[in-house]
Amino acid sequence: MTKRWGLIGASTIAREWVIGAIRATGGEVVSVMSSDAARGADYAAKNGIATSTTNLDRLLGNSSIDAVYISTTNELHRDQTIAAARSGKHVLCEKPLALSVADAKAMAEACRAAGVVMATNHHLRNAGTHRAMRDCVKAGRIGKPLAARVFHAVYLPPHLQGWRLDNPAAGGGVILDITVHDTDTLRFVLDDNPVETVALPQTAGMAKSGLADGVMGVLRFASGLTAQFHDAFTIAHAGTGFEVHGSKGSLFGRDCMTQRAVGTVELVSGAGREDLPIDHGNLYERGLANFHAAMDGKGQPSATGIDGIWSLATGIAVVEAAKTGKAVAIEPGL
Ligand code: NDP
């Protein structure tokens, strides 16, 4: 049966990726909510959406809507998710889920109590590259994973150079924007949880209001593995990568920390070098297909609310570590 969606937030990410993914996986977008009537109406018209509203209760009161996609700025996610859950709507919420772990937990609890599906839109675990690396690690092909490196320093495109750079109250800054994705991808590929972090922030001229536009740091995982990460809004030509180094082999993912279904993974071990076969597919469509299945009681979404709590707890610990220069424990209390 067609899944009918309401969008909360007339956002760039919905326009560029998620509306298409909903439609490509058997869903329909029924309405969009924007805080600005004229912009909402224009967004609806340009994206082929029948109606728009400025009223959250009106969107949530529409009984034909099964699920909502929340892609407003981050300070709004909590109340919108809780209201949607209480209206019986399934919730796909953008990362970071909220600005505090307590708020994210309240969101997950509201969804659990209402019996609706909750997912966090961590798209990178849907990438063929990361799935291939996870399979390889699970199969024991690199032995015991000991270390990882995430290269996720990119250039924030001009059309996104807004609240991320100057609005701490909206959850701006590179850490809550990008480091949360690194964390989720590491948890997915390694099947392990972070326990501690150290980090140093950078402000290289793009971010304002005390926000970082670059960060380097290290996460220690429960298994003892250490993972280093470099995230930035300011670096145009570094390329992205994700590596896992184990006792018997190393995985080199290249061009894989991206929204596009691209990238390669090379396995290097005593047996030589091998390019892993990658099942490339649209990352957001995989996420939406899993979400639609979960709505039908079949399996879990790609990244659950609990996964979103983990990435947020880690992001907040990295912010604290970057601010204080001290090691900070990651304890979401789950
Ligand atoms: P946008 O800035 O495009 O949209 C966020 C909000 O800003 C919208 O809800 C909208 O408010 C308002 N807005 C949008 N365009 C304008 C405009 N021209 N003038 C005034 N206000 C405007 O943000 P993103 O799409 O980049 O990010 C939204 C969320 O998605 C964030 O939580 C972010 O972290 C997440 N994200 C996730 C990605 C992923 O791959 N998982 C990738 C990118 C972002 P209103 O709805 O009231 O109209």
mmCIF file of C-alpha atoms and ligand atoms in Angstrom:
data_model
loop_
_atom_site.group_PDB
_atom_site.id
_atom_site.type_symbol
_atom_site.label_atom_id
_atom_site.label_comp_id
_atom_site.label_asym_id
_atom_site.label_seq_id
_atom_site.Cartn_x
_atom_site.Cartn_y
_atom_site.Cartn_z
ATOM 1 C CA MET A 1 0.000 0.000 0.000
ATOM 2 C CA THR A 2 1.213 3.504 -0.776
ATOM 3 C CA LYS A 3 2.794 5.149 2.222
ATOM 4 C CA ARG A 4 1.622 8.735 2.614
ATOM 5 C CA TRP A 5 4.110 11.255 3.968
ATOM 6 C CA GLY A 6 4.031 14.724 5.443
ATOM 7 C CA LEU A 7 7.197 16.802 5.384
ATOM 8 C CA ILE A 8 7.991 18.886 8.446
ATOM 9 C CA GLY A 9 10.464 21.422 7.103
ATOM 10 C CA ALA A 10 10.748 22.863 3.605
ATOM 11 C CA SER A 11 14.413 21.932 3.530
ATOM 12 C CA THR A 12 17.224 21.477 1.047
ATOM 13 C CA ILE A 13 17.817 17.845 2.007
ATOM 14 C CA ALA A 14 14.164 16.955 1.389
ATOM 15 C CA ARG A 15 14.263 18.701 -2.004
ATOM 16 C CA GLU A 16 17.606 17.263 -3.107
ATOM 17 C CA TRP A 17 17.250 13.664 -1.878
ATOM 18 C CA VAL A 18 14.430 12.565 0.362
ATOM 19 C CA ILE A 19 11.316 13.506 -1.651
ATOM 20 C CA GLY A 20 12.735 11.531 -4.583
ATOM 21 C CA ALA A 21 13.591 8.588 -2.342
ATOM 22 C CA ILE A 22 10.074 8.497 -0.856
ATOM 23 C CA ARG A 23 8.588 8.449 -4.345
ATOM 24 C CA ALA A 24 11.072 5.889 -5.703
ATOM 25 C CA THR A 25 10.161 3.433 -2.939
ATOM 26 C CA GLY A 26 6.380 3.504 -3.241
ATOM 27 C CA GLY A 27 5.594 6.524 -1.083
ATOM 28 C CA GLU A 28 3.696 9.705 -1.799
ATOM 29 C CA VAL A 29 4.322 13.180 -0.368
ATOM 30 C CA VAL A 30 0.970 14.634 0.644
ATOM 31 C CA SER A 31 1.842 17.901 2.335
ATOM 32 C CA VAL A 32 4.711 20.078 3.538
ATOM 33 C CA MET A 33 4.879 22.268 6.625
ATOM 34 C CA SER A 34 6.953 25.449 6.556
ATOM 35 C CA SER A 35 7.058 28.295 9.049
ATOM 36 C CA ASP A 36 6.579 30.694 6.114
ATOM 37 C CA ALA A 37 3.320 30.405 4.133
ATOM 38 C CA ALA A 38 4.635 31.849 0.872
ATOM 39 C CA ARG A 39 7.842 29.785 0.904
ATOM 40 C CA GLY A 40 5.904 26.647 1.818
ATOM 41 C CA ALA A 41 3.438 27.173 -1.044
ATOM 42 C CA ASP A 42 6.284 27.821 -3.485
ATOM 43 C CA TYR A 43 8.150 24.722 -2.228
ATOM 44 C CA ALA A 44 5.016 22.586 -2.604
ATOM 45 C CA ALA A 45 4.410 23.854 -6.152
ATOM 46 C CA LYS A 46 8.027 23.352 -7.252
ATOM 47 C CA ASN A 47 8.196 19.849 -5.773
ATOM 48 C CA GLY A 48 4.811 18.576 -6.937
ATOM 49 C CA ILE A 49 3.316 18.426 -3.421
ATOM 50 C CA ALA A 50 -0.453 18.979 -3.281
ATOM 51 C CA THR A 51 -0.687 21.094 -0.123
ATOM 52 C CA SER A 52 1.370 23.175 2.296
ATOM 53 C CA THR A 53 0.633 24.503 5.759
ATOM 54 C CA THR A 54 2.265 26.571 8.462
ATOM 55 C CA ASN A 55 0.417 24.672 11.176
ATOM 56 C CA LEU A 56 1.968 21.538 12.651
ATOM 57 C CA ASP A 57 -1.321 20.406 14.217
ATOM 58 C CA ARG A 58 -3.037 20.653 10.850
ATOM 59 C CA LEU A 59 -0.378 18.471 9.222
ATOM 60 C CA LEU A 60 -0.473 15.962 12.077
ATOM 61 C CA GLY A 61 -4.287 16.022 12.130
ATOM 62 C CA ASN A 62 -4.408 14.877 8.510
ATOM 63 C CA SER A 63 -5.520 11.277 8.934
ATOM 64 C CA SER A 64 -4.355 10.325 5.445
ATOM 65 C CA ILE A 65 -0.708 10.896 6.490
ATOM 66 C CA ASP A 66 1.067 7.769 7.770
ATOM 67 C CA ALA A 67 4.583 9.095 8.369
ATOM 68 C CA VAL A 68 6.468 12.354 8.716
ATOM 69 C CA TYR A 69 9.980 13.319 7.665
ATOM 70 C CA ILE A 70 11.427 15.948 10.003
ATOM 71 C CA SER A 71 14.199 18.022 8.430
ATOM 72 C CA THR A 72 13.863 21.356 10.153
ATOM 73 C CA THR A 73 16.830 22.882 11.978
ATOM 74 C CA ASN A 74 17.988 20.754 14.874
ATOM 75 C CA GLU A 75 16.472 22.643 17.820
ATOM 76 C CA LEU A 76 12.992 21.880 16.448
ATOM 77 C CA HIS A 77 13.324 18.104 16.026
ATOM 78 C CA ARG A 78 12.414 17.182 19.622
ATOM 79 C CA ASP A 79 9.000 18.818 19.930
ATOM 80 C CA GLN A 80 8.032 17.963 16.350
ATOM 81 C CA THR A 81 8.940 14.287 16.827
ATOM 82 C CA ILE A 82 7.066 14.002 20.113
ATOM 83 C CA ALA A 83 3.969 15.686 18.630
ATOM 84 C CA ALA A 84 4.103 13.433 15.564
ATOM 85 C CA ALA A 85 4.418 10.286 17.671
ATOM 86 C CA ARG A 86 1.467 11.349 19.825
ATOM 87 C CA SER A 87 -0.555 11.763 16.612
ATOM 88 C CA GLY A 88 0.291 8.198 15.636
ATOM 89 C CA LYS A 89 2.640 9.098 12.768
ATOM 90 C CA HIS A 90 5.784 7.131 12.067
ATOM 91 C CA VAL A 91 8.860 9.389 12.270
ATOM 92 C CA LEU A 92 11.955 9.659 10.119
ATOM 93 C CA CYS A 93 13.990 12.402 11.781
ATOM 94 C CA GLU A 94 17.153 14.093 10.636
ATOM 95 C CA LYS A 95 20.395 14.010 12.551
ATOM 96 C CA PRO A 96 21.382 15.256 15.030
ATOM 97 C CA LEU A 97 18.158 14.102 16.637
ATOM 98 C CA ALA A 98 18.230 16.934 19.173
ATOM 99 C CA LEU A 99 20.603 19.150 21.142
ATOM 100 C CA SER A 100 20.766 16.971 24.263
ATOM 101 C CA VAL A 101 20.793 13.249 24.938
ATOM 102 C CA ALA A 102 17.852 13.622 27.339
ATOM 103 C CA ASP A 103 15.782 15.207 24.546
ATOM 104 C CA ALA A 104 16.702 12.482 22.072
ATOM 105 C CA LYS A 105 15.745 9.841 24.602
ATOM 106 C CA ALA A 106 12.392 11.563 25.165
ATOM 107 C CA MET A 107 11.800 11.413 21.397
ATOM 108 C CA ALA A 108 12.582 7.698 21.218
ATOM 109 C CA GLU A 109 10.406 7.044 24.249
ATOM 110 C CA ALA A 110 7.460 8.945 22.722
ATOM 111 C CA CYS A 111 7.743 6.846 19.550
ATOM 112 C CA ARG A 112 8.032 3.624 21.535
ATOM 113 C CA ALA A 113 5.000 4.517 23.688
ATOM 114 C CA ALA A 114 2.949 5.364 20.577
ATOM 115 C CA GLY A 115 4.009 2.171 18.817
ATOM 116 C CA VAL A 116 5.320 4.052 15.769
ATOM 117 C CA VAL A 117 8.545 3.458 13.862
ATOM 118 C CA MET A 118 11.331 5.923 14.589
ATOM 119 C CA ALA A 119 14.404 6.257 12.411
ATOM 120 C CA THR A 120 17.368 8.608 12.206
ATOM 121 C CA ASN A 121 18.398 9.623 8.696
ATOM 122 C CA HIS A 122 22.008 8.430 8.877
ATOM 123 C CA HIS A 123 22.286 7.756 5.150
ATOM 124 C CA LEU A 124 25.906 6.536 5.127
ATOM 125 C CA ARG A 125 25.093 3.104 6.529
ATOM 126 C CA ASN A 126 23.098 2.553 3.340
ATOM 127 C CA ALA A 127 26.184 3.031 1.153
ATOM 128 C CA GLY A 128 27.385 -0.022 -0.730
ATOM 129 C CA THR A 129 30.943 0.823 0.315
ATOM 130 C CA HIS A 130 30.202 0.775 4.042
ATOM 131 C CA ARG A 131 28.049 -2.337 3.728
ATOM 132 C CA ALA A 132 30.905 -4.105 1.941
ATOM 133 C CA MET A 133 33.354 -3.064 4.685
ATOM 134 C CA ARG A 134 30.968 -4.224 7.408
ATOM 135 C CA ASP A 135 30.555 -7.626 5.695
ATOM 136 C CA CYS A 136 34.319 -7.950 5.334
ATOM 137 C CA VAL A 137 34.935 -7.148 9.015
ATOM 138 C CA LYS A 138 32.173 -9.536 10.111
ATOM 139 C CA ALA A 139 33.632 -12.325 7.957
ATOM 140 C CA GLY A 140 36.941 -11.924 9.808
ATOM 141 C CA ARG A 141 38.870 -11.017 6.676
ATOM 142 C CA ILE A 142 40.930 -8.301 8.421
ATOM 143 C CA GLY A 143 41.267 -10.210 11.690
ATOM 144 C CA LYS A 144 40.656 -8.181 14.831
ATOM 145 C CA PRO A 145 39.892 -4.530 14.003
ATOM 146 C CA LEU A 146 42.406 -2.355 15.855
ATOM 147 C CA ALA A 147 42.161 1.114 14.354
ATOM 148 C CA ALA A 148 40.047 3.214 11.996
ATOM 149 C CA ARG A 149 40.415 6.550 10.221
ATOM 150 C CA VAL A 150 37.635 8.725 8.874
ATOM 151 C CA PHE A 151 38.434 11.499 6.399
ATOM 152 C CA HIS A 152 35.352 13.686 6.132
ATOM 153 C CA ALA A 153 36.707 17.192 5.541
ATOM 154 C CA VAL A 154 34.649 18.757 2.759
ATOM 155 C CA TYR A 155 33.626 22.197 1.486
ATOM 156 C CA LEU A 156 30.182 23.319 2.627
ATOM 157 C CA PRO A 157 28.437 24.441 -0.559
ATOM 158 C CA PRO A 158 27.408 28.143 -0.640
ATOM 159 C CA HIS A 159 23.675 27.338 -0.603
ATOM 160 C CA LEU A 160 24.147 25.576 2.780
ATOM 161 C CA GLN A 161 26.284 28.318 4.348
ATOM 162 C CA GLY A 162 23.568 29.494 6.740
ATOM 163 C CA TRP A 163 22.563 28.344 10.239
ATOM 164 C CA ARG A 164 25.299 25.653 10.326
ATOM 165 C CA LEU A 165 27.910 28.420 10.525
ATOM 166 C CA ASP A 166 26.425 31.013 12.840
ATOM 167 C CA ASN A 167 23.621 29.589 14.946
ATOM 168 C CA PRO A 168 24.647 27.567 18.010
ATOM 169 C CA ALA A 169 20.997 27.497 19.165
ATOM 170 C CA ALA A 170 20.072 25.579 15.992
ATOM 171 C CA GLY A 171 22.808 23.018 16.607
ATOM 172 C CA GLY A 172 25.260 24.519 14.128
ATOM 173 C CA GLY A 173 28.950 23.650 13.806
ATOM 174 C CA VAL A 174 30.801 20.878 12.096
ATOM 175 C CA ILE A 175 30.669 18.392 14.973
ATOM 176 C CA LEU A 176 26.901 18.031 15.256
ATOM 177 C CA ASP A 177 26.682 18.176 11.462
ATOM 178 C CA ILE A 178 29.394 15.749 10.306
ATOM 179 C CA THR A 179 30.995 13.972 13.288
ATOM 180 C CA VAL A 180 27.631 12.406 14.134
ATOM 181 C CA HIS A 181 27.636 10.765 10.669
ATOM 182 C CA ASP A 182 31.201 9.473 11.190
ATOM 183 C CA THR A 183 30.164 7.999 14.525
ATOM 184 C CA ASP A 184 27.168 6.225 13.088
ATOM 185 C CA THR A 185 29.185 4.840 10.195
ATOM 186 C CA LEU A 186 31.920 3.591 12.543
ATOM 187 C CA ARG A 187 29.326 1.921 14.791
ATOM 188 C CA PHE A 188 27.735 0.292 11.736
ATOM 189 C CA VAL A 189 30.912 -0.965 10.082
ATOM 190 C CA LEU A 190 32.579 -2.105 13.327
ATOM 191 C CA ASP A 191 29.504 -3.271 15.247
ATOM 192 C CA ASP A 192 31.044 -1.569 18.270
ATOM 193 C CA ASN A 193 30.217 1.417 20.466
ATOM 194 C CA PRO A 194 32.366 4.459 21.301
ATOM 195 C CA VAL A 195 33.240 4.991 24.972
ATOM 196 C CA GLU A 196 35.580 7.997 25.084
ATOM 197 C CA THR A 197 36.842 10.888 22.965
ATOM 198 C CA VAL A 198 39.456 13.607 22.712
ATOM 199 C CA ALA A 199 39.274 16.373 20.099
ATOM 200 C CA LEU A 200 40.635 19.734 18.967
ATOM 201 C CA PRO A 201 38.388 22.226 17.151
ATOM 202 C CA GLN A 202 39.324 24.661 14.420
ATOM 203 C CA THR A 203 37.753 27.916 13.306
ATOM 204 C CA ALA A 204 39.281 28.687 9.958
ATOM 205 C CA GLY A 205 37.178 31.694 9.004
ATOM 206 C CA MET A 206 33.909 30.208 7.818
ATOM 207 C CA ALA A 207 32.023 29.539 11.097
ATOM 208 C CA LYS A 208 31.156 32.295 13.571
ATOM 209 C CA SER A 209 29.630 32.620 17.047
ATOM 210 C CA GLY A 210 32.127 30.246 18.636
ATOM 211 C CA LEU A 211 31.246 27.332 16.345
ATOM 212 C CA ALA A 212 33.922 25.059 14.876
ATOM 213 C CA ASP A 213 34.238 24.652 11.107
ATOM 214 C CA GLY A 214 36.855 21.916 11.477
ATOM 215 C CA VAL A 215 37.688 19.256 14.053
ATOM 216 C CA MET A 216 40.191 16.465 14.506
ATOM 217 C CA GLY A 217 39.800 13.871 17.206
ATOM 218 C CA VAL A 218 39.948 10.304 18.377
ATOM 219 C CA LEU A 219 37.258 7.934 19.589
ATOM 220 C CA ARG A 220 38.005 4.915 21.696
ATOM 221 C CA PHE A 221 35.580 2.016 21.225
ATOM 222 C CA ALA A 222 34.461 -0.645 23.719
ATOM 223 C CA SER A 223 36.637 -3.270 21.997
ATOM 224 C CA GLY A 224 39.721 -1.071 22.511
ATOM 225 C CA LEU A 225 39.807 0.054 18.860
ATOM 226 C CA THR A 226 40.783 3.694 18.349
ATOM 227 C CA ALA A 227 39.354 5.749 15.491
ATOM 228 C CA GLN A 228 40.654 9.090 14.316
ATOM 229 C CA PHE A 229 38.416 11.550 12.485
ATOM 230 C CA HIS A 230 38.884 14.800 10.567
ATOM 231 C CA ASP A 231 35.749 16.745 9.713
ATOM 232 C CA ALA A 232 35.548 20.186 8.134
ATOM 233 C CA PHE A 233 33.372 22.595 6.131
ATOM 234 C CA THR A 234 36.383 24.409 4.699
ATOM 235 C CA ILE A 235 38.409 21.950 2.602
ATOM 236 C CA ALA A 236 37.510 21.550 -1.040
ATOM 237 C CA HIS A 237 39.966 19.038 -2.413
ATOM 238 C CA ALA A 238 40.920 16.493 0.261
ATOM 239 C CA GLY A 239 38.534 13.780 -0.896
ATOM 240 C CA THR A 240 36.844 11.527 1.643
ATOM 241 C CA GLY A 241 37.778 8.135 3.027
ATOM 242 C CA PHE A 242 37.136 5.506 5.658
ATOM 243 C CA GLU A 243 39.775 2.972 6.688
ATOM 244 C CA VAL A 244 39.746 0.025 9.080
ATOM 245 C CA HIS A 245 43.032 -1.617 10.042
ATOM 246 C CA GLY A 246 42.959 -5.082 11.578
ATOM 247 C CA SER A 247 45.425 -7.680 12.792
ATOM 248 C CA LYS A 248 45.332 -9.483 9.407
ATOM 249 C CA GLY A 249 44.355 -6.867 6.872
ATOM 250 C CA SER A 250 43.345 -3.299 6.087
ATOM 251 C CA LEU A 251 40.329 -1.809 4.330
ATOM 252 C CA PHE A 252 40.709 1.394 2.332
ATOM 253 C CA GLY A 253 37.381 3.055 1.477
ATOM 254 C CA ARG A 254 37.733 6.043 -0.839
ATOM 255 C CA ASP A 255 35.201 8.711 -1.883
ATOM 256 C CA CYS A 256 32.668 7.052 0.399
ATOM 257 C CA MET A 257 31.675 9.758 2.922
ATOM 258 C CA THR A 258 29.194 11.301 0.522
ATOM 259 C CA GLN A 259 25.521 11.430 -0.356
ATOM 260 C CA ARG A 260 26.162 9.929 -3.781
ATOM 261 C CA ALA A 261 26.250 6.193 -4.526
ATOM 262 C CA VAL A 262 29.948 6.145 -5.417
ATOM 263 C CA GLY A 263 33.262 5.037 -3.940
ATOM 264 C CA THR A 264 35.649 2.115 -3.816
ATOM 265 C CA VAL A 265 36.990 -0.254 -1.176
ATOM 266 C CA GLU A 266 40.335 -2.038 -1.373
ATOM 267 C CA LEU A 267 41.258 -4.923 0.931
ATOM 268 C CA VAL A 268 44.993 -5.319 1.536
ATOM 269 C CA SER A 269 46.289 -8.379 3.395
ATOM 270 C CA GLY A 270 49.057 -10.961 3.249
ATOM 271 C CA ALA A 271 47.169 -12.479 0.318
ATOM 272 C CA GLY A 272 47.606 -9.292 -1.726
ATOM 273 C CA ARG A 273 45.277 -6.503 -2.887
ATOM 274 C CA GLU A 274 41.655 -6.876 -3.877
ATOM 275 C CA ASP A 275 38.944 -4.380 -4.883
ATOM 276 C CA LEU A 276 35.781 -5.408 -3.062
ATOM 277 C CA PRO A 277 32.658 -5.696 -5.227
ATOM 278 C CA ILE A 278 30.293 -2.855 -4.278
ATOM 279 C CA ASP A 279 26.531 -3.017 -4.646
ATOM 280 C CA HIS A 280 26.000 0.693 -5.300
ATOM 281 C CA GLY A 281 22.468 1.959 -4.844
ATOM 282 C CA ASN A 282 20.876 5.277 -3.898
ATOM 283 C CA LEU A 283 21.580 5.692 -0.156
ATOM 284 C CA TYR A 284 18.374 7.537 0.643
ATOM 285 C CA GLU A 285 16.240 5.085 -1.345
ATOM 286 C CA ARG A 286 17.722 2.183 0.646
ATOM 287 C CA GLY A 287 16.872 4.042 3.834
ATOM 288 C CA LEU A 288 13.317 4.762 2.715
ATOM 289 C CA ALA A 289 12.785 1.191 1.496
ATOM 290 C CA ASN A 290 13.815 -0.111 4.922
ATOM 291 C CA PHE A 291 11.611 2.464 6.633
ATOM 292 C CA HIS A 292 8.577 1.486 4.527
ATOM 293 C CA ALA A 293 9.205 -2.192 5.345
ATOM 294 C CA ALA A 294 9.469 -1.377 9.066
ATOM 295 C CA MET A 295 6.115 0.432 8.833
ATOM 296 C CA ASP A 296 4.714 -2.903 7.625
ATOM 297 C CA GLY A 297 6.286 -4.667 10.620
ATOM 298 C CA LYS A 298 9.130 -6.084 8.530
ATOM 299 C CA GLY A 299 12.509 -5.473 10.153
ATOM 300 C CA GLN A 300 14.103 -2.316 11.480
ATOM 301 C CA PRO A 301 14.874 0.961 9.754
ATOM 302 C CA SER A 302 18.491 1.373 8.623
ATOM 303 C CA ALA A 303 19.315 3.583 11.617
ATOM 304 C CA THR A 304 16.908 3.553 14.551
ATOM 305 C CA GLY A 305 16.180 6.172 17.186
ATOM 306 C CA ILE A 306 18.667 4.395 19.439
ATOM 307 C CA ASP A 307 21.342 4.750 16.749
ATOM 308 C CA GLY A 308 20.531 8.463 16.631
ATOM 309 C CA ILE A 309 20.932 8.715 20.406
ATOM 310 C CA TRP A 310 24.370 7.085 20.154
ATOM 311 C CA SER A 311 25.587 9.450 17.437
ATOM 312 C CA LEU A 312 24.228 12.485 19.278
ATOM 313 C CA ALA A 313 25.773 11.412 22.598
ATOM 314 C CA THR A 314 29.087 11.037 20.811
ATOM 315 C CA GLY A 315 28.734 14.391 19.046
ATOM 316 C CA ILE A 316 27.994 16.145 22.319
ATOM 317 C CA ALA A 317 30.993 14.451 23.968
ATOM 318 C CA VAL A 318 33.215 15.589 21.061
ATOM 319 C CA VAL A 319 31.920 19.170 21.437
ATOM 320 C CA GLU A 320 32.786 19.025 25.144
ATOM 321 C CA ALA A 321 36.207 17.473 24.499
ATOM 322 C CA ALA A 322 36.961 20.121 21.875
ATOM 323 C CA LYS A 323 35.937 22.874 24.273
ATOM 324 C CA THR A 324 37.824 21.633 27.330
ATOM 325 C CA GLY A 325 40.796 19.838 25.807
ATOM 326 C CA LYS A 326 40.018 16.917 28.102
ATOM 327 C CA ALA A 327 39.043 13.304 27.411
ATOM 328 C CA VAL A 328 35.265 12.916 27.728
ATOM 329 C CA ALA A 329 33.380 9.681 28.390
ATOM 330 C CA ILE A 330 30.529 8.740 26.039
ATOM 331 C CA GLU A 331 27.713 7.388 28.178
ATOM 332 C CA PRO A 332 24.282 7.613 26.577
ATOM 333 C CA GLY A 333 22.872 5.453 29.354
ATOM 334 C CA LEU A 334 21.044 3.058 27.042
HETATM 335 P P1 NDP B 1 17.893 23.957 5.252
HETATM 336 O O1 NDP B 1 18.538 25.196 5.755
HETATM 337 O O2 NDP B 1 17.720 23.795 3.793
HETATM 338 O O3 NDP B 1 16.437 23.793 5.910
HETATM 339 C C1 NDP B 1 16.221 23.887 7.295
HETATM 340 C C2 NDP B 1 15.084 24.870 7.568
HETATM 341 O O4 NDP B 1 15.474 26.141 7.155
HETATM 342 C C3 NDP B 1 13.822 24.527 6.783
HETATM 343 O O5 NDP B 1 12.993 23.710 7.554
HETATM 344 C C4 NDP B 1 13.221 25.887 6.481
HETATM 345 O O6 NDP B 1 12.264 26.261 7.449
HETATM 346 C C5 NDP B 1 14.377 26.866 6.597
HETATM 347 N N1 NDP B 1 14.732 27.351 5.253
HETATM 348 C C6 NDP B 1 15.091 26.635 4.177
HETATM 349 N N2 NDP B 1 15.345 27.431 3.120
HETATM 350 C C7 NDP B 1 15.127 28.697 3.567
HETATM 351 C C8 NDP B 1 15.208 29.972 2.972
HETATM 352 N N3 NDP B 1 15.548 30.128 1.686
HETATM 353 N N4 NDP B 1 14.925 31.063 3.720
HETATM 354 C C9 NDP B 1 14.579 30.921 5.019
HETATM 355 N N5 NDP B 1 14.469 29.725 5.636
HETATM 356 C C10 NDP B 1 14.747 28.648 4.919
HETATM 357 O O7 NDP B 1 18.668 22.757 5.936
HETATM 358 P P2 NDP B 1 19.182 21.354 5.403
HETATM 359 O O8 NDP B 1 18.238 20.739 4.454
HETATM 360 O O9 NDP B 1 20.581 21.478 4.976
HETATM 361 O O10 NDP B 1 19.161 20.527 6.806
HETATM 362 C C11 NDP B 1 17.950 20.218 7.454
HETATM 363 C C12 NDP B 1 18.171 19.085 8.443
HETATM 364 O O11 NDP B 1 18.625 17.940 7.736
HETATM 365 C C13 NDP B 1 19.203 19.335 9.530
HETATM 366 O O12 NDP B 1 18.808 18.646 10.689
HETATM 367 C C14 NDP B 1 20.478 18.699 8.972
HETATM 368 O O13 NDP B 1 21.381 18.318 9.992
HETATM 369 C C15 NDP B 1 19.894 17.517 8.251
HETATM 370 N N6 NDP B 1 20.686 17.072 7.076
HETATM 371 C C16 NDP B 1 20.905 15.724 6.911
HETATM 372 C C17 NDP B 1 21.555 15.236 5.815
HETATM 373 C C18 NDP B 1 21.670 13.767 5.612
HETATM 374 O O14 NDP B 1 22.188 13.353 4.601
HETATM 375 N N7 NDP B 1 21.219 12.938 6.526
HETATM 376 C C19 NDP B 1 22.128 16.160 4.808
HETATM 377 C C20 NDP B 1 21.774 17.544 5.023
HETATM 378 C C21 NDP B 1 21.084 17.959 6.128
HETATM 379 P P3 NDP B 1 10.701 26.041 7.182
HETATM 380 O O15 NDP B 1 10.515 24.560 7.155
HETATM 381 O O16 NDP B 1 10.068 26.688 8.361
HETATM 382 O O17 NDP B 1 10.370 26.648 5.886
#
